Coordinates of C-alpha atoms in Angstrom, one line a residue:
M1199 CA 17.0 -5.2 -19.3
S1200 CA 15.6 -1.9 -20.5
E1201 CA 12.1 -3.3 -21.0
V1202 CA 11.8 -4.2 -17.4
Y1203 CA 13.4 -1.1 -16.1
D1204 CA 11.3 1.1 -18.4
F1205 CA 8.1 -0.7 -17.3
V1206 CA 8.9 -0.4 -13.6
V1207 CA 10.8 2.9 -13.3
E1208 CA 10.4 5.1 -16.3
R1209 CA 6.6 4.4 -16.4
F1210 CA 6.2 3.9 -12.6
F1211 CA 3.5 6.5 -12.2
E1212 CA 1.5 4.8 -15.0
N1213 CA 2.1 1.2 -14.1
Y1214 CA 2.5 1.0 -10.3
T1215 CA -1.2 0.2 -9.5
R1216 CA -1.1 -2.6 -12.1
W1217 CA 1.3 -4.6 -9.9
A1218 CA 0.5 -3.2 -6.5
L1219 CA -3.2 -4.5 -6.4
E1220 CA -3.7 -3.4 -2.9
V1221 CA -3.3 0.3 -3.9
V1222 CA -6.8 1.8 -4.3
E1223 CA -5.7 5.4 -4.8
F1224 CA -2.4 6.7 -6.2
K1225 CA -1.1 9.9 -7.7
P1226 CA 2.1 12.0 -8.1
I1227 CA 1.8 15.0 -5.9
N1228 CA 4.5 17.4 -7.1
D1229 CA 4.1 17.2 -10.9
N1230 CA 7.8 16.0 -11.2
K1231 CA 8.7 13.5 -13.8
M1232 CA 9.9 10.2 -12.5
D1233 CA 13.2 11.1 -11.1
V1234 CA 15.0 11.6 -7.7
G1235 CA 12.8 14.0 -5.6
A1236 CA 9.4 12.9 -7.2
L1237 CA 6.7 12.4 -4.6
A1238 CA 3.5 10.4 -4.7
R1239 CA 0.6 9.6 -2.4
Q1240 CA -1.0 6.3 -2.1
T1241 CA -3.9 4.7 -0.2
R1242 CA -3.6 0.9 0.3
I1243 CA -6.0 -1.7 1.8
D1244 CA -3.8 -4.1 3.8
Q1245 CA -5.4 -6.7 6.0
G1246 CA -8.7 -4.8 5.8
Q1247 CA -7.1 -1.5 7.0
K1248 CA -6.9 1.6 5.0
I1249 CA -3.4 3.0 5.0
E1250 CA -2.4 6.3 3.5
S1251 CA 1.2 7.3 2.9
T1252 CA 3.5 9.6 0.9
F1253 CA 6.8 8.5 -0.5
E1254 CA 9.8 10.0 -2.4
V1255 CA 12.1 8.7 -5.1
V1256 CA 15.5 8.9 -3.4
T1257 CA 17.6 6.8 -5.8
M1258 CA 17.5 6.1 -9.5
E1259 CA 20.3 4.4 -11.4
K1260 CA 19.5 3.5 -15.0
D1261 CA 18.9 -0.2 -15.5
K1262 CA 20.1 -0.9 -12.0
L1263 CA 18.1 0.5 -9.1
L1264 CA 15.1 2.4 -7.9
V1265 CA 14.6 3.3 -4.1
L1266 CA 11.6 4.9 -2.6
N1267 CA 11.4 6.2 1.0
G1268 CA 8.2 6.7 2.9
L1269 CA 7.9 10.2 4.2
S1270 CA 4.7 9.8 6.3
S1271 CA 5.6 6.2 7.3
P1272 CA 9.1 4.8 8.0
F1273 CA 9.5 2.4 5.0
R1274 CA 11.9 1.8 2.0
N1275 CA 11.0 0.0 -1.3
S1276 CA 13.9 -1.1 -3.4
Y1277 CA 13.7 -2.4 -7.0
I1278 CA 17.0 -4.0 -8.1
F1279 CA 17.7 -4.9 -11.7
D1280 CA 20.4 -7.4 -12.6
S1281 CA 21.2 -8.6 -16.1
I1282 CA 21.4 -12.5 -16.6
E1283 CA 23.8 -13.6 -19.3
S1284 CA 22.1 -16.4 -21.3
D1285 CA 21.1 -17.1 -24.9
T1286 CA 18.2 -14.8 -24.5
P1287 CA 18.6 -11.5 -22.5
Q1288 CA 16.9 -11.7 -19.1
T1289 CA 16.5 -9.5 -16.1
R1290 CA 16.4 -10.5 -12.6
L1291 CA 14.2 -8.1 -10.6
T1292 CA 14.6 -8.1 -6.8
F1293 CA 12.1 -6.2 -4.8
S1294 CA 12.4 -5.5 -1.1
F1295 CA 10.2 -3.7 1.4
E1296 CA 11.7 -2.7 4.7
L1297 CA 10.0 -1.3 7.7
L1298 CA 12.6 1.2 9.1
E1299 CA 10.7 1.3 12.5
I1300 CA 8.3 -1.0 14.1
E1301 CA 6.1 0.5 16.7
L1302 CA 6.6 -0.8 20.3
F1303 CA 3.2 -2.4 20.5
M1304 CA 3.9 -4.4 17.3
R1305 CA 7.4 -5.7 18.3
P1306 CA 6.0 -9.0 19.6
F1307 CA 4.7 -9.7 16.1
E1308 CA 7.9 -8.7 14.3
K1309 CA 8.5 -12.3 12.9
L1310 CA 5.1 -12.5 11.5
I1311 CA 5.4 -9.0 10.1
R1312 CA 8.7 -10.0 8.3
I1313 CA 7.1 -13.1 6.9
A1314 CA 4.1 -11.1 5.5
I1315 CA 6.5 -8.6 4.0
E1316 CA 8.5 -11.4 2.3
E1317 CA 5.4 -12.9 0.8
G1318 CA 4.3 -9.4 -0.3
A1319 CA 7.6 -8.8 -1.9
Q1320 CA 7.3 -12.2 -3.9
H1321 CA 3.8 -11.2 -5.0
T1322 CA 5.1 -7.9 -6.3
V1323 CA 7.7 -9.5 -8.5
N1324 CA 5.2 -12.2 -9.6
N1325 CA 2.7 -9.4 -10.6
I1326 CA 5.2 -7.6 -12.6
K1327 CA 6.5 -10.8 -14.2
N1328 CA 2.9 -11.6 -15.3
L1329 CA 2.4 -8.1 -16.7
L1330 CA 5.5 -8.2 -18.8
A1331 CA 5.4 -11.9 -19.9
P1332 CA 2.0 -13.5 -19.1
D1333 CA 2.8 -16.7 -20.8
A1334 CA 6.3 -17.1 -19.5
E1335 CA 7.6 -19.9 -17.4
S1336 CA 8.1 -18.9 -13.8
E1337 CA 12.0 -18.8 -14.1
T1338 CA 12.1 -16.6 -17.3
N1339 CA 12.6 -12.9 -17.7
L1340 CA 12.3 -12.1 -14.0
G1341 CA 13.7 -14.1 -11.1

């Protein structure tokens, strides 16, 4: 469990752009270590659009949870770590991205937006899995 948590959380500022491939610029902005209250700014290219946002670490629980909230955009990212009991220690990583608000003009497209978010979340977990265990079967280490 600690290997996955350390890679994703403890070394978040170092590794984030390795699994979030749509991020073209990223940097911590308040010189805090990775802990509650740390802030970062990112620029992403999504669907050909350049999107800048600032987010804050709002929750960190060792080997369990990381939650980031958007400050400039209403979103929440959660990384949930669960230990799986088996012959070899495994970690299930669940990533979720939530839009906390959908602008009025986007509401007719809400279902499509949710599907795109789910696909993006799966890509995030797969990217992390491939970085940690590039030769692993799809069901090992991270679920």
